[in-house]
Amino acid sequence: VARTPLRAEHLPVFDCAFKPFRGQRSISYRAHLRMMAAAQPFLSGAISKTVNLPETATVEEIEDIYLQSWKLGLKATAVYRDNCKVGQPLSDAKADKKVAPTEAVAEARPVRKRLPKVRPSQTISFSVGGAEGYMTAGSYPDDGLGEVFLKLGKQGSTLAGVMDAFSIATSIALQYGVPLEAFVSKFVNMRFEPSGMTDDPDIRMAQSMMDYIFRRLALDYLPYEKRAALGIFTAEERAEQLNESSGHASSSPAAAPAEVGDEDLGGSAPEHEVGAASVPNSVHSSAELLEAITGKTADAPLCMTCGIKMRPAGSCYVCEGCGSTSGCS
């Protein structure tokens, strides 16, 4: 204060109810009362104003406050003595807020299960519609598929680069726990070129490279129950299903013979009727039914779409199953 242009008579303007730190001045409690007394005649109720006292205030001073309040005509007076309570409402000290520690909830995240340095694998060479390729599948020691590498096209070609990137993405997904059947259900029956006949006895027709690749992986790494739900079987399993269906057909009771005249009792049925009656017992699929009806053509090709033997239609061939033609209409 000595180094400022303030005068001694100006200092009361800065007085507070309590003495500041290292200060000597404060507002007297009588000043609080006189200020309230000046405003009380203009108010119908009491004034919500607390008379703040320093910690050194005595009982006699508090008694004098209520006496002066009565003399000045105040309707109510509230008194507060500094540090008179355990919980101090008027304090400039900031207490440290202790935040209760919350238990961290562990988020379930996929964990990558890497393959060991030495792992079993198999490499398959295949051909789909004349396009050749190689597939290397590596598995975990517990026979779970863990990686797939595809080699298609020449080194540096667009097809080779795309298949390399696809192989890496599929392998990482398998190691992070994506089930193989999820890939099989998405990529089986995907149709694009090259497609057609394959050199695999279990998968004779493939609608695309992806269709063949994931059918082959399903046959090698998925159990029968999961493959059956996806409709993927080996050639041996399909043959067993046909044999079982033929066994059920032969064990079913024969139809009652039609009524015939006396003149036909000693005769025999015509040869064409016997052949026609034997057709249903030898038919096990729609393809065999079409062959039984239309006959087999030695040089007729298989349909590139559904695999059924096509029949001649002029100079071309047409499929009775899906309507596809061999190139002309």
PDB file of C-alpha atoms in Angstrom, residues 2 17 30 86-87 127 138 144 160 224 226 276 284 301 310 316 320 322-323:
ATOM      1  CA  ALA A   2       2.873   2.332   0.761  1.00  0.00           C
ATOM      2  CA  ALA A  17     -15.907  -9.220   6.700  1.00  0.00           C
ATOM      3  CA  ARG A  30     -21.718  -2.641  13.578  1.00  0.00           C
ATOM      4  CA  VAL A  86     -16.555 -28.535  11.686  1.00  0.00           C
ATOM      5  CA  GLY A  87     -17.644 -27.975   8.095  1.00  0.00           C
ATOM      6  CA  SER A 127      -8.111 -76.798 -62.628  1.00  0.00           C
ATOM      7  CA  GLY A 138      -1.831 -74.813 -43.253  1.00  0.00           C
ATOM      8  CA  GLY A 144      -8.018 -76.479 -37.354  1.00  0.00           C
ATOM      9  CA  ALA A 160      -1.866 -63.074 -58.766  1.00  0.00           C
ATOM     10  CA  TYR A 224     -19.832 -84.001 -41.886  1.00  0.00           C
ATOM     11  CA  LYS A 226     -21.550 -78.820 -40.887  1.00  0.00           C
ATOM     12  CA  ALA A 276     -41.430 -98.389 -68.353  1.00  0.00           C
ATOM     13  CA  HIS A 284     -32.507 -91.320 -58.144  1.00  0.00           C
ATOM     14  CA  PRO A 301     -21.566 -82.433 -73.134  1.00  0.00           C
ATOM     15  CA  MET A 310     -27.368 -81.708 -72.368  1.00  0.00           C
ATOM     16  CA  CYS A 316     -26.301 -77.175 -80.645  1.00  0.00           C
ATOM     17  CA  GLU A 320     -33.229 -79.561 -69.779  1.00  0.00           C
ATOM     18  CA  CYS A 322     -31.738 -74.821 -66.451  1.00  0.00           C
ATOM     19  CA  GLY A 323     -32.271 -74.007 -70.134  1.00  0.00           C
TER      20      GLY A 323
END
